[in-house]
Coordinates of C-alpha atoms and ligand atoms in Angstrom, one line a residue:
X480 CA -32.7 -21.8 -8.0
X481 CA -33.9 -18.8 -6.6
X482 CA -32.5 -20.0 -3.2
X483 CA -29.1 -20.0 -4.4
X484 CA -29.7 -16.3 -5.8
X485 CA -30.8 -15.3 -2.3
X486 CA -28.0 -16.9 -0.7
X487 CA -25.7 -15.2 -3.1
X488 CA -27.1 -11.9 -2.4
X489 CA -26.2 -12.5 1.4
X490 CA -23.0 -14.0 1.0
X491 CA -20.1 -11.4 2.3
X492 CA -17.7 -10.3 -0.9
X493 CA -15.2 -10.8 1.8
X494 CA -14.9 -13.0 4.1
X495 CA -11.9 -13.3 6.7
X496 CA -11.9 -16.1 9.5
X497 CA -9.6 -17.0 11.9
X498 CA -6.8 -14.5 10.4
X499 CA -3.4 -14.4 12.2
X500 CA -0.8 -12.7 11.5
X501 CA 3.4 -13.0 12.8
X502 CA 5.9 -11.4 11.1
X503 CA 9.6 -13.7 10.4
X504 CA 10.8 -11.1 13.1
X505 CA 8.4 -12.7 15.6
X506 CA 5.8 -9.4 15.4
X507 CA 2.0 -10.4 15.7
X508 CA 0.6 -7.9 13.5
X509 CA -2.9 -9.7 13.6
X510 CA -4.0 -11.2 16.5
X511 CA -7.6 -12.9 15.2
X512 CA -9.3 -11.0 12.7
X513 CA -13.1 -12.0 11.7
X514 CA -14.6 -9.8 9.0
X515 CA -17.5 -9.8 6.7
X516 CA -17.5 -7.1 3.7
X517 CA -20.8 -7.0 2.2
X518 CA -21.6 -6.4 -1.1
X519 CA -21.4 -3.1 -2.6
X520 CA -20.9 -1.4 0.5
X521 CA -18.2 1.3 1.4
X522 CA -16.1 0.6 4.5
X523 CA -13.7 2.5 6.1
X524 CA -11.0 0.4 8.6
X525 CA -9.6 2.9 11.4
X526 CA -7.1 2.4 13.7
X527 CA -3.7 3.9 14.8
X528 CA -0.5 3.5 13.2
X529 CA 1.1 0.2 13.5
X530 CA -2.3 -1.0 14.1
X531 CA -2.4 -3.9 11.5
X532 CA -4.6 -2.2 8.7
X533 CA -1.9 -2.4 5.8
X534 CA -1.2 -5.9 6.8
X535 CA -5.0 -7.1 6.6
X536 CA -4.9 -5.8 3.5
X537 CA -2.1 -7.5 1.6
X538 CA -3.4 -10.2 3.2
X539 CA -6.5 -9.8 1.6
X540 CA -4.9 -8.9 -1.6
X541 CA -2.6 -11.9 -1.2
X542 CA 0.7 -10.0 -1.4
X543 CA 1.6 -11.4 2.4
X544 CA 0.6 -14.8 3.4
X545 CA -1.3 -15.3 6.7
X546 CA 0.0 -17.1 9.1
X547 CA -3.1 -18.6 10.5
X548 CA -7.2 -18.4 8.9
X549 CA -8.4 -18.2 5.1
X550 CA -9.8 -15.0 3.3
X551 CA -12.2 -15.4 0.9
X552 CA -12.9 -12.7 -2.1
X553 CA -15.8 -13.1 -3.9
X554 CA -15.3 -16.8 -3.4
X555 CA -12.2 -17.5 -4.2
X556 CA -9.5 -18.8 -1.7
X557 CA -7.0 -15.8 -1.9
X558 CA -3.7 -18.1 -1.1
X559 CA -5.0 -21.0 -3.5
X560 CA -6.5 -19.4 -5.7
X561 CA -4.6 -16.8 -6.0
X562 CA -5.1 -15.5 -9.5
X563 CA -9.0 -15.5 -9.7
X564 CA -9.1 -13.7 -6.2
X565 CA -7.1 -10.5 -7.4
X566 CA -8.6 -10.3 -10.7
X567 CA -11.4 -9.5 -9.0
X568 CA -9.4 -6.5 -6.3
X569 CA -8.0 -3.5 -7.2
X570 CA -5.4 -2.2 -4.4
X571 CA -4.4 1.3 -4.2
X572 CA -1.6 0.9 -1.9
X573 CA -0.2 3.2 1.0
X574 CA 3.6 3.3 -0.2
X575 CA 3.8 4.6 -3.8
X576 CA 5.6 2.8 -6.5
X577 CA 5.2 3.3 -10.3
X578 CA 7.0 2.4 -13.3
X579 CA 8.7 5.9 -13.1
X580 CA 9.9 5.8 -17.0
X581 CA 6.7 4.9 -18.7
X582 CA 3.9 7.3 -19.7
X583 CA 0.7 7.6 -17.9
X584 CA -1.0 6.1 -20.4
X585 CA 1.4 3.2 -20.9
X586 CA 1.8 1.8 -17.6
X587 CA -2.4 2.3 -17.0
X588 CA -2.6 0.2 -19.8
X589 CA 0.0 -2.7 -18.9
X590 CA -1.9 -2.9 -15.2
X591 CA -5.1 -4.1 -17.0
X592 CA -2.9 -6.6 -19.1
X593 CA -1.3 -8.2 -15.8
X594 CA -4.6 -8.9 -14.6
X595 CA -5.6 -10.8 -18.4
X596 CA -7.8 -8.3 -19.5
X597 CA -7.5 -7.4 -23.2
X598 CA -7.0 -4.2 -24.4
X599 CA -9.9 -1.6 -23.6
X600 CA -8.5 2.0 -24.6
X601 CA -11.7 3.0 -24.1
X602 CA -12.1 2.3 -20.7
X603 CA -8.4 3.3 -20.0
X604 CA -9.4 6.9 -21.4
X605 CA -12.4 7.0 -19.2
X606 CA -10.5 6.4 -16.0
X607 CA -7.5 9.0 -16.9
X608 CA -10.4 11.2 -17.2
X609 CA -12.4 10.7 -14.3
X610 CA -9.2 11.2 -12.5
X611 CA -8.1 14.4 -14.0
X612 CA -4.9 12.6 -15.8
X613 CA -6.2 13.1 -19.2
X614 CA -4.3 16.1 -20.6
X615 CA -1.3 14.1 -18.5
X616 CA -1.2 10.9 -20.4
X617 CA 2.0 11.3 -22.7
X618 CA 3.7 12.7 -19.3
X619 CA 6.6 9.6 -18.0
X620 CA 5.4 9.2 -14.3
X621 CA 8.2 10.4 -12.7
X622 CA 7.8 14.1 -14.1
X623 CA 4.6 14.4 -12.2
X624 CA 3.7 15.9 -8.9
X625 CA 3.3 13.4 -6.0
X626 CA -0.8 14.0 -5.6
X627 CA -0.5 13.0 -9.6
X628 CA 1.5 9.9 -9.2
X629 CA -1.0 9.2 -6.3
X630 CA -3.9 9.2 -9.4
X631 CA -1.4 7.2 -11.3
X632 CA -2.2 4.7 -8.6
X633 CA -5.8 4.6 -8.4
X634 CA -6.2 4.6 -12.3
X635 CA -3.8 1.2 -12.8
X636 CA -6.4 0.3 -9.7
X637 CA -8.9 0.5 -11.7
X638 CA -7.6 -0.2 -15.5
X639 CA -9.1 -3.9 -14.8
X640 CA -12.3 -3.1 -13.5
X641 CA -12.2 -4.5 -10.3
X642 CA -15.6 -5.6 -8.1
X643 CA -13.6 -4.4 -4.9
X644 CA -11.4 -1.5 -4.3
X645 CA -9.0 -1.4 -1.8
X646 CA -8.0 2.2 -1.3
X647 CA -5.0 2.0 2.1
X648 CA -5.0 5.8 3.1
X649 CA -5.7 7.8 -0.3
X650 CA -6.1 10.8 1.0
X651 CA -2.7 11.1 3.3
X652 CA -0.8 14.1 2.2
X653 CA -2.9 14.9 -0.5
X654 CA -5.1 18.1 -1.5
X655 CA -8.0 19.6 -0.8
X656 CA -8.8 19.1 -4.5
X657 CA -8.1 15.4 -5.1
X658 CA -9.7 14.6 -1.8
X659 CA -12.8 15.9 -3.4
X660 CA -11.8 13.9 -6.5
X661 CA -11.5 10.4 -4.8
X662 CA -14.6 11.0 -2.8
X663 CA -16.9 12.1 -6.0
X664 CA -14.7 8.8 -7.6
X665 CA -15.4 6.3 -4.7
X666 CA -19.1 7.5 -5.2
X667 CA -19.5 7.0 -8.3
X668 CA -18.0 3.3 -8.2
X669 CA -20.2 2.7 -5.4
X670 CA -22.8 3.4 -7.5
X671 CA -21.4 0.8 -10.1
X672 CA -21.8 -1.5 -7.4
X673 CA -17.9 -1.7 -6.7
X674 CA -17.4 -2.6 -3.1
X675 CA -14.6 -0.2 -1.3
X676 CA -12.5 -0.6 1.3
X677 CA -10.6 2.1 2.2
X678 CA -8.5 2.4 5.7
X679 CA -7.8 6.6 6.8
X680 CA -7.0 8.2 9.8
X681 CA -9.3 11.0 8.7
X682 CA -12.5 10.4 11.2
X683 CA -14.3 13.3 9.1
X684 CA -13.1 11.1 5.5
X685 CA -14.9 8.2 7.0
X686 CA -17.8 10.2 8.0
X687 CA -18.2 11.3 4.6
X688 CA -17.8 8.1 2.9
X689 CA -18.7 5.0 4.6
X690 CA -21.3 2.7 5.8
X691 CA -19.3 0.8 7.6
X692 CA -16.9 1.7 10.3
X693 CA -14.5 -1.3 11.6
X694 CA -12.1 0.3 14.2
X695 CA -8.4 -1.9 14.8
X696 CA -5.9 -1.3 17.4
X697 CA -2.9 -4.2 18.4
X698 CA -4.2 -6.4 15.1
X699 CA -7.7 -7.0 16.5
X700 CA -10.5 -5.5 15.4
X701 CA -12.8 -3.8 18.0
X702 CA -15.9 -2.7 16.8
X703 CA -17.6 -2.8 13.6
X704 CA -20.8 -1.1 13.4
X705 CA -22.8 1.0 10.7
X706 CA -21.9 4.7 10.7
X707 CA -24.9 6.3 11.5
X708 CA -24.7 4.1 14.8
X709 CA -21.0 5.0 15.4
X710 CA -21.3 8.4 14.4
X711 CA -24.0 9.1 17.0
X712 CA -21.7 7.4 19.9
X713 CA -18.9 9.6 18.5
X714 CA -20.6 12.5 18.4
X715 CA -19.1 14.1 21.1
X716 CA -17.6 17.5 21.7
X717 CA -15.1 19.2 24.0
X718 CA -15.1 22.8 25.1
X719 CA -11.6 23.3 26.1
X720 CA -11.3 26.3 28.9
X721 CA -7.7 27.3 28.9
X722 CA -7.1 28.7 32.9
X723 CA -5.7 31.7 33.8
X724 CA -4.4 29.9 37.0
X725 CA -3.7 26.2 36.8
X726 CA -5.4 23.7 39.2
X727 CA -4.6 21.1 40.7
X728 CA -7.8 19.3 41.2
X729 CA -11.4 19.4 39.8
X730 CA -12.9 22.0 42.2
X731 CA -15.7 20.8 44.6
X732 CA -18.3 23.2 42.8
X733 CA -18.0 21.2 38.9
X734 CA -17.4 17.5 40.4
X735 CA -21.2 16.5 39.7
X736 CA -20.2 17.8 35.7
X737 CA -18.3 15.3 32.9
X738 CA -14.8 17.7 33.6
X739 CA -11.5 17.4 33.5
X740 CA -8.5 18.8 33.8
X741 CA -5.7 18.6 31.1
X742 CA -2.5 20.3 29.7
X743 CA -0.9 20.0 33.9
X744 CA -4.1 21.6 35.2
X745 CA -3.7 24.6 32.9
X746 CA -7.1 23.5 30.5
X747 CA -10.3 22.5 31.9
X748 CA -12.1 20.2 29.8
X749 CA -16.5 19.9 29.5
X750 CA -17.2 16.7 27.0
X751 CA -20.4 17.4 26.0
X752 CA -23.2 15.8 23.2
X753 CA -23.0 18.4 20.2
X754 CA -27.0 16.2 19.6
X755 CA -28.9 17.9 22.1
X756 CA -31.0 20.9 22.2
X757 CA -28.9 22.1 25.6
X758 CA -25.3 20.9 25.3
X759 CA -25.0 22.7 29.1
X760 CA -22.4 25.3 28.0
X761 CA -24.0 28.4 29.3
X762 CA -24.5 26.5 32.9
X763 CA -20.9 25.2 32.9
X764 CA -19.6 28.2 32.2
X765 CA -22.0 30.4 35.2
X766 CA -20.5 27.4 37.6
X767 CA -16.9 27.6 36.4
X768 CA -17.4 31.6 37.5
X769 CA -19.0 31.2 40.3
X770 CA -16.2 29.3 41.8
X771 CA -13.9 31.6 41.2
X772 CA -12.0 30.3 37.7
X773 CA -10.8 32.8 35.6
X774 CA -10.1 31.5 32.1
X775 CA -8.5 33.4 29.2
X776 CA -9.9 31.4 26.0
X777 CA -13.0 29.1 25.2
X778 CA -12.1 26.3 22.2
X779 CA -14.8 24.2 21.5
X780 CA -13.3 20.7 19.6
X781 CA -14.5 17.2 18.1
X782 CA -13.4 14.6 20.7
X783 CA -10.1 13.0 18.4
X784 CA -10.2 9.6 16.9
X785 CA -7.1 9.1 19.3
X786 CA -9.3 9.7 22.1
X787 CA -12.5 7.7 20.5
X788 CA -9.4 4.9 20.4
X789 CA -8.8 5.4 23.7
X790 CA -12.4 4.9 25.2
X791 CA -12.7 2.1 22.9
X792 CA -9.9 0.1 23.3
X793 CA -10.7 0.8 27.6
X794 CA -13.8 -0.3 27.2
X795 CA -13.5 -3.3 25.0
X796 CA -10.5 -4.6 27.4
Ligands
ATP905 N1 7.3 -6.8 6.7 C1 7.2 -6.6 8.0 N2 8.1 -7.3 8.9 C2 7.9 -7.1 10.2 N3 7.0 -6.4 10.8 C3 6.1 -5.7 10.0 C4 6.2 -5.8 8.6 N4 5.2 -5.0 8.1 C5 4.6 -4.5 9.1 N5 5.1 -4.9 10.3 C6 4.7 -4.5 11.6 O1 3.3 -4.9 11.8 C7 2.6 -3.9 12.5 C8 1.4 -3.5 11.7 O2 1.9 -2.8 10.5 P1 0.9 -2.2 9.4 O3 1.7 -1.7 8.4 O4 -0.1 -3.3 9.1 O5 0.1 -1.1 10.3 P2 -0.9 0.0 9.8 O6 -2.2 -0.1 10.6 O7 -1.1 -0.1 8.3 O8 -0.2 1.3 10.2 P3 -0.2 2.8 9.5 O9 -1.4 3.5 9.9 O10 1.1 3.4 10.0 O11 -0.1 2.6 8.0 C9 3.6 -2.8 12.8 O12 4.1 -2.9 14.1 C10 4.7 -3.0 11.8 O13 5.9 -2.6 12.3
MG906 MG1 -0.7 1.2 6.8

Protein backbone atom coordinates (compact mmCIF):
# COMPACT_ATOMS: atom_id res chain seq x y z
CA UNK A 1 0.00 0.00 0.00
CA UNK A 2 2.38 2.47 0.79
CA UNK A 3 3.94 1.98 -2.64
CA UNK A 4 0.91 3.10 -4.37
CA UNK A 5 0.84 6.28 -2.01
CA UNK A 6 4.44 7.09 -3.09
CA UNK A 7 3.65 6.51 -6.61
CA UNK A 8 0.59 8.77 -6.26
CA UNK A 9 2.58 11.51 -4.72
CA UNK A 10 4.86 11.35 -7.92
CA UNK A 11 2.33 11.02 -10.46
CA UNK A 12 2.04 14.50 -12.62
CA UNK A 13 -1.80 16.11 -12.00
CA UNK A 14 -1.29 16.56 -15.72
CA UNK A 15 -0.05 14.75 -17.93
CA UNK A 16 0.05 15.65 -21.87
CA UNK A 17 1.73 13.12 -24.40
CA UNK A 18 2.04 13.17 -27.83
CA UNK A 19 -0.41 16.30 -28.18
CA UNK A 20 -1.11 17.67 -31.78
CA UNK A 21 -2.95 20.06 -32.67
CA UNK A 22 -4.52 21.17 -36.64
CA UNK A 23 -7.17 23.36 -36.88
CA UNK A 24 -10.33 22.41 -39.72
CA UNK A 25 -8.52 25.43 -41.66
CA UNK A 26 -5.39 23.26 -41.93
CA UNK A 27 -3.37 25.52 -38.97
CA UNK A 28 -1.03 23.32 -36.74
CA UNK A 29 -1.48 25.11 -33.62
CA UNK A 30 0.46 22.33 -31.64
CA UNK A 31 3.11 20.63 -33.10
CA UNK A 32 4.09 17.82 -30.20
CA UNK A 33 3.48 18.89 -26.86
CA UNK A 34 4.92 16.73 -23.77
CA UNK A 35 4.09 18.12 -20.37
CA UNK A 36 4.04 17.07 -16.80
CA UNK A 37 2.17 19.43 -14.20
CA UNK A 38 3.07 18.35 -10.79
CA UNK A 39 1.13 18.51 -8.02
CA UNK A 40 0.42 21.61 -6.24
CA UNK A 41 2.75 23.54 -8.05
CA UNK A 42 2.24 27.04 -9.81
CA UNK A 43 3.22 27.20 -13.52
CA UNK A 44 3.34 29.87 -15.64
CA UNK A 45 3.28 28.95 -19.77
CA UNK A 46 4.95 31.88 -21.86
CA UNK A 47 5.13 32.32 -25.25
CA UNK A 48 4.08 34.90 -27.97
CA UNK A 49 0.85 35.46 -29.33
CA UNK A 50 -0.41 32.89 -31.70
CA UNK A 51 1.96 30.75 -29.89
CA UNK A 52 -0.47 27.79 -29.08
CA UNK A 53 -1.04 28.55 -25.21
CA UNK A 54 -4.93 29.07 -25.36
CA UNK A 55 -5.20 26.04 -27.50
CA UNK A 56 -3.22 23.63 -25.01
CA UNK A 57 -5.44 24.76 -22.76
CA UNK A 58 -8.95 23.91 -24.04
CA UNK A 59 -7.32 21.06 -24.87
CA UNK A 60 -6.65 20.34 -21.54
CA UNK A 61 -9.89 21.50 -20.39
CA UNK A 62 -11.50 19.47 -23.16
CA UNK A 63 -13.35 22.33 -24.88
CA UNK A 64 -11.17 21.49 -28.33
CA UNK A 65 -10.44 18.03 -29.20
CA UNK A 66 -6.82 17.14 -30.08
CA UNK A 67 -6.03 15.96 -33.04
CA UNK A 68 -3.26 13.62 -32.10
CA UNK A 69 -1.93 12.43 -28.04
CA UNK A 70 -4.10 12.05 -24.75
CA UNK A 71 -4.10 14.50 -21.73
CA UNK A 72 -4.59 13.17 -18.55
CA UNK A 73 -6.01 15.29 -15.36
CA UNK A 74 -5.70 13.88 -12.31
CA UNK A 75 -6.26 10.61 -13.98
CA UNK A 76 -8.82 10.90 -15.92
CA UNK A 77 -8.80 10.71 -19.89
CA UNK A 78 -9.97 14.34 -20.66
CA UNK A 79 -11.75 13.27 -24.20
CA UNK A 80 -13.29 9.96 -22.61
CA UNK A 81 -13.85 10.92 -19.59
CA UNK A 82 -14.80 13.95 -20.04
CA UNK A 83 -17.03 14.81 -17.14
CA UNK A 84 -14.80 13.50 -14.19
CA UNK A 85 -11.68 15.34 -15.84
CA UNK A 86 -13.34 18.98 -15.62
CA UNK A 87 -14.92 18.47 -12.41
CA UNK A 88 -11.78 18.42 -11.24
CA UNK A 89 -10.40 22.10 -13.43
CA UNK A 90 -11.50 25.31 -13.07
CA UNK A 91 -10.62 27.54 -16.35
CA UNK A 92 -10.57 31.14 -16.19
CA UNK A 93 -10.55 31.90 -19.78
CA UNK A 94 -8.80 34.64 -21.92
CA UNK A 95 -12.04 35.87 -23.93
CA UNK A 96 -14.71 36.94 -21.40
CA UNK A 97 -18.17 35.75 -21.48
CA UNK A 98 -20.81 35.86 -18.72
CA UNK A 99 -24.37 35.44 -18.34
CA UNK A 100 -24.71 39.24 -18.66
CA UNK A 101 -28.45 39.37 -17.08
CA UNK A 102 -27.90 37.40 -13.99
CA UNK A 103 -26.58 38.63 -10.66
CA UNK A 104 -23.28 38.00 -9.43
CA UNK A 105 -24.38 35.88 -7.05
CA UNK A 106 -26.72 33.90 -9.29
CA UNK A 107 -24.61 32.95 -12.09
CA UNK A 108 -21.52 32.06 -9.27
CA UNK A 109 -23.87 29.86 -7.90
CA UNK A 110 -25.28 28.03 -11.18
CA UNK A 111 -21.25 27.43 -12.26
CA UNK A 112 -20.91 25.13 -9.15
CA UNK A 113 -24.24 23.39 -10.13
CA UNK A 114 -22.98 22.55 -13.81
CA UNK A 115 -20.11 20.93 -12.35
CA UNK A 116 -22.79 18.54 -9.76
CA UNK A 117 -21.87 20.16 -6.76
CA UNK A 118 -24.74 20.88 -4.39
CA UNK A 119 -25.50 23.99 -3.17
CA UNK A 120 -22.62 25.60 -0.82
CA UNK A 121 -23.68 29.37 -0.12
CA UNK A 122 -21.14 29.36 2.12
CA UNK A 123 -18.38 28.68 0.09
CA UNK A 124 -19.94 30.94 -2.75
CA UNK A 125 -19.89 33.88 -0.10
CA UNK A 126 -16.25 33.15 0.70
CA UNK A 127 -15.12 33.34 -2.88
CA UNK A 128 -17.15 36.72 -3.73
CA UNK A 129 -15.24 37.88 -0.82
CA UNK A 130 -11.96 36.91 -1.36
CA UNK A 131 -12.35 38.47 -4.67
CA UNK A 132 -13.70 41.75 -3.56
CA UNK A 133 -17.36 41.05 -5.26
CA UNK A 134 -19.11 40.90 -2.03
CA UNK A 135 -20.86 44.29 -1.68
CA UNK A 136 -21.40 43.50 -5.77
CA UNK A 137 -23.48 40.42 -5.54
CA UNK A 138 -27.12 41.68 -6.23
CA UNK A 139 -25.33 43.74 -9.18
CA UNK A 140 -26.63 41.84 -13.04
CA UNK A 141 -23.08 41.22 -14.57
CA UNK A 142 -23.32 43.40 -17.29
CA UNK A 143 -23.61 46.63 -15.06
CA UNK A 144 -20.08 46.02 -13.87
CA UNK A 145 -16.72 47.31 -14.95
CA UNK A 146 -14.69 44.99 -17.18
CA UNK A 147 -11.79 44.25 -14.31
CA UNK A 148 -15.16 43.21 -12.29
CA UNK A 149 -16.63 40.97 -14.82
CA UNK A 150 -12.93 39.63 -15.07
CA UNK A 151 -13.60 38.57 -11.00
CA UNK A 152 -16.89 37.31 -12.22
CA UNK A 153 -14.71 34.82 -14.00
CA UNK A 154 -12.38 33.60 -11.55
CA UNK A 155 -15.17 33.28 -8.78
CA UNK A 156 -17.54 30.80 -11.19
CA UNK A 157 -13.72 29.30 -11.61
CA UNK A 158 -13.69 28.58 -8.40
CA UNK A 159 -17.59 28.10 -7.14
CA UNK A 160 -16.76 24.13 -7.59
CA UNK A 161 -13.61 23.96 -5.92
CA UNK A 162 -11.45 22.90 -8.39
CA UNK A 163 -7.88 20.86 -7.63
CA UNK A 164 -6.38 22.76 -10.77
CA UNK A 165 -6.82 26.23 -11.85
CA UNK A 166 -6.35 27.28 -15.20
CA UNK A 167 -5.90 31.05 -15.19
CA UNK A 168 -5.19 32.01 -19.50
CA UNK A 169 -3.80 35.67 -19.15
CA UNK A 170 -5.63 37.09 -15.89
CA UNK A 171 -3.98 39.92 -15.56
CA UNK A 172 -4.19 41.44 -19.40
CA UNK A 173 -5.69 44.80 -19.20
CA UNK A 174 -6.39 44.76 -15.75
CA UNK A 175 -5.28 47.01 -12.59
CA UNK A 176 -2.69 47.53 -10.50
CA UNK A 177 -5.13 46.51 -7.75
CA UNK A 178 -6.63 43.29 -8.90
CA UNK A 179 -3.26 42.14 -10.10
CA UNK A 180 -2.41 42.34 -6.49
CA UNK A 181 -5.69 40.53 -5.81
CA UNK A 182 -5.11 37.46 -8.08
CA UNK A 183 -1.61 37.07 -6.99
CA UNK A 184 -2.50 37.20 -2.94
CA UNK A 185 -5.62 34.73 -4.55
CA UNK A 186 -3.35 32.29 -6.59
CA UNK A 187 -1.31 32.23 -3.17
CA UNK A 188 -3.53 31.45 -1.06
CA UNK A 189 -4.97 28.48 -3.32
CA UNK A 190 -1.56 27.33 -3.61
CA UNK A 191 -1.50 27.03 -0.22
CA UNK A 192 -4.74 24.93 -0.39
CA UNK A 193 -2.82 22.77 -2.44
CA UNK A 194 -4.70 23.85 -5.68
CA UNK A 195 -2.38 23.37 -8.66
CA UNK A 196 -2.27 26.64 -11.09
CA UNK A 197 -1.58 27.07 -14.38
CA UNK A 198 -1.70 30.26 -15.55
CA UNK A 199 -0.20 31.47 -19.20
CA UNK A 200 0.97 35.66 -19.20
CA UNK A 201 3.04 37.63 -21.23
CA UNK A 202 4.05 39.50 -18.06
CA UNK A 203 7.82 38.03 -17.47
CA UNK A 204 7.76 40.11 -14.04
CA UNK A 205 3.85 38.18 -13.24
CA UNK A 206 5.69 34.91 -13.72
CA UNK A 207 8.54 35.93 -11.75
CA UNK A 208 6.40 36.62 -8.96
CA UNK A 209 4.27 33.68 -9.04
CA UNK A 210 5.61 30.53 -10.46
CA UNK A 211 7.83 27.55 -9.95
CA UNK A 212 7.67 26.57 -13.05
CA UNK A 213 8.31 28.31 -16.26
CA UNK A 214 7.41 26.34 -19.71
CA UNK A 215 8.24 28.77 -22.57
CA UNK A 216 6.08 27.88 -26.24
CA UNK A 217 6.63 29.48 -29.46
CA UNK A 218 5.04 27.76 -33.14
CA UNK A 219 2.95 25.06 -30.77
CA UNK A 220 6.06 23.50 -29.27
CA UNK A 221 7.24 23.91 -26.09
CA UNK A 222 10.90 24.93 -25.66
CA UNK A 223 12.05 24.82 -22.34
CA UNK A 224 10.62 24.03 -19.10
CA UNK A 225 12.68 24.62 -16.19
CA UNK A 226 12.18 25.81 -12.43
CA UNK A 227 12.23 29.51 -12.02
CA UNK A 228 14.99 30.17 -9.98
CA UNK A 229 17.09 28.27 -12.80
CA UNK A 230 15.37 30.45 -15.62
CA UNK A 231 15.41 33.45 -13.76
CA UNK A 232 19.12 33.38 -13.22
CA UNK A 233 19.67 32.69 -17.21
CA UNK A 234 17.27 35.54 -17.74
CA UNK A 235 18.70 37.81 -15.66
CA UNK A 236 20.16 39.96 -17.95
CA UNK A 237 20.20 43.68 -18.42
CA UNK A 238 20.70 46.20 -21.21
CA UNK A 239 22.21 49.72 -20.93
CA UNK A 240 20.95 51.34 -23.90
CA UNK A 241 23.39 54.36 -25.01
CA UNK A 242 21.34 56.48 -27.33
CA UNK A 243 24.27 58.31 -29.89
CA UNK A 244 24.62 61.63 -30.67
CA UNK A 245 25.97 60.50 -34.08
CA UNK A 246 24.78 57.23 -35.55
CA UNK A 247 27.32 54.47 -36.54
CA UNK A 248 27.50 52.35 -38.81
CA UNK A 249 29.53 49.63 -37.35
CA UNK A 250 30.69 48.44 -33.83
CA UNK A 251 33.89 50.54 -33.49
CA UNK A 252 37.27 48.64 -33.34
CA UNK A 253 37.94 49.97 -29.67
CA UNK A 254 34.34 47.96 -27.98
CA UNK A 255 34.55 44.76 -30.44
CA UNK A 256 36.11 42.52 -27.53
CA UNK A 257 32.67 43.84 -25.32
CA UNK A 258 28.94 41.97 -25.69
CA UNK A 259 27.76 45.42 -27.91
CA UNK A 260 25.59 46.22 -30.38
CA UNK A 261 24.21 48.55 -32.34
CA UNK A 262 20.38 49.06 -32.64
CA UNK A 263 17.65 51.67 -33.60
CA UNK A 264 19.84 52.10 -37.49
CA UNK A 265 23.03 52.71 -35.57
CA UNK A 266 21.50 55.48 -33.50
CA UNK A 267 21.61 53.18 -29.91
CA UNK A 268 24.45 51.30 -28.81
CA UNK A 269 23.57 48.41 -26.75
CA UNK A 270 25.96 46.73 -23.43
CA UNK A 271 23.97 43.34 -22.35
CA UNK A 272 25.23 42.91 -19.12
CA UNK A 273 24.56 40.33 -15.84
CA UNK A 274 22.56 42.64 -13.38
CA UNK A 275 24.18 39.27 -10.68
CA UNK A 276 27.53 40.40 -10.49
CA UNK A 277 29.37 42.55 -8.17
CA UNK A 278 30.93 44.57 -11.52
CA UNK A 279 28.26 44.58 -14.17
CA UNK A 280 31.31 46.62 -16.31
CA UNK A 281 29.34 49.80 -16.74
CA UNK A 282 31.83 52.26 -15.57
CA UNK A 283 34.58 50.54 -17.95
CA UNK A 284 32.18 50.50 -20.96
CA UNK A 285 31.30 53.69 -20.58
CA UNK A 286 35.53 55.20 -20.13
CA UNK A 287 35.87 52.96 -23.59
CA UNK A 288 32.77 54.28 -25.34
CA UNK A 289 34.59 57.91 -24.56
CA UNK A 290 37.73 57.20 -25.34
CA UNK A 291 36.81 56.43 -28.82
CA UNK A 292 35.36 59.30 -29.48
CA UNK A 293 31.27 58.47 -28.89
CA UNK A 294 29.28 61.09 -27.79
CA UNK A 295 25.92 59.95 -26.44
CA UNK A 296 23.02 62.05 -25.22
CA UNK A 297 21.11 59.55 -22.78
CA UNK A 298 21.99 56.34 -20.64
CA UNK A 299 18.66 53.76 -20.19
CA UNK A 300 19.46 50.89 -18.49
CA UNK A 301 16.50 47.96 -19.33
CA UNK A 302 15.49 44.16 -18.52
CA UNK A 303 16.34 42.21 -21.66
CA UNK A 304 12.34 41.72 -23.09
CA UNK A 305 10.74 38.33 -22.99
CA UNK A 306 10.60 38.99 -26.87
CA UNK A 307 14.18 39.01 -26.90
CA UNK A 308 14.51 36.00 -24.15
CA UNK A 309 12.08 34.37 -27.11
CA UNK A 310 14.40 35.20 -29.48
CA UNK A 311 17.67 33.64 -28.06
CA UNK A 312 15.60 30.77 -27.12
CA UNK A 313 13.85 29.79 -30.01
CA UNK A 314 17.76 30.47 -31.93
CA UNK A 315 19.21 28.36 -29.78
CA UNK A 316 16.84 25.53 -29.40
CA UNK A 317 16.63 25.45 -33.43
N1 LIG B 1 -10.65 27.96 -33.83
C1 LIG B 1 -9.54 28.15 -34.55
N2 LIG B 1 -9.50 27.88 -35.88
C2 LIG B 1 -8.37 28.04 -36.59
N3 LIG B 1 -7.20 28.49 -36.08
C3 LIG B 1 -7.18 28.80 -34.77
C4 LIG B 1 -8.34 28.64 -33.94
N4 LIG B 1 -8.00 29.00 -32.68
C5 LIG B 1 -6.71 29.37 -32.74
N5 LIG B 1 -6.22 29.25 -33.98
C6 LIG B 1 -4.83 29.52 -34.41
O1 LIG B 1 -3.95 28.73 -33.66
C7 LIG B 1 -2.79 29.47 -33.29
C8 LIG B 1 -2.62 29.44 -31.79
O2 LIG B 1 -3.67 30.18 -31.19
P1 LIG B 1 -3.82 30.32 -29.63
O3 LIG B 1 -5.07 31.06 -29.35
O4 LIG B 1 -3.67 28.98 -29.02
O5 LIG B 1 -2.53 31.20 -29.28
P2 LIG B 1 -2.09 31.88 -27.90
O6 LIG B 1 -0.71 31.39 -27.60
O7 LIG B 1 -3.13 31.66 -26.87
O8 LIG B 1 -2.00 33.41 -28.32
P3 LIG B 1 -2.34 34.75 -27.46
O9 LIG B 1 -1.11 35.07 -26.67
O10 LIG B 1 -2.58 35.76 -28.53
O11 LIG B 1 -3.55 34.48 -26.63
C9 LIG B 1 -2.98 30.87 -33.86
O12 LIG B 1 -2.29 30.96 -35.08
C10 LIG B 1 -4.48 30.95 -34.10
O13 LIG B 1 -4.78 31.80 -35.17
MG1 LIG C 1 -4.34 32.87 -25.82
Amino acid sequence: MRRVHRETAVQPVISVKGLQKTYAGGFQALRQVDLDIRRGEIFALLGPNGAGKTTLISIICGLVNPTAGTVHADGHDVVRDYRAARAKIGLVPQELFTDAFESVWATVSFSRGLFGKPPAPDIIENVLRTLSLWDKRHTKVMALSGGMKRRVMIAKALSHEPDILFLDEPTAGVDVELRRDMWEMVGRLRERGVTIILTTHYIEEAEQMADRIGIITKGEIVLVQEKATLMRQLGKRELALTLKRPLTEVPEGLRDLPVALAADGAELIYTFDASLEDPGIAALLARVSACGIDYIDVQSRQSSLEDIFVSLVRSNS
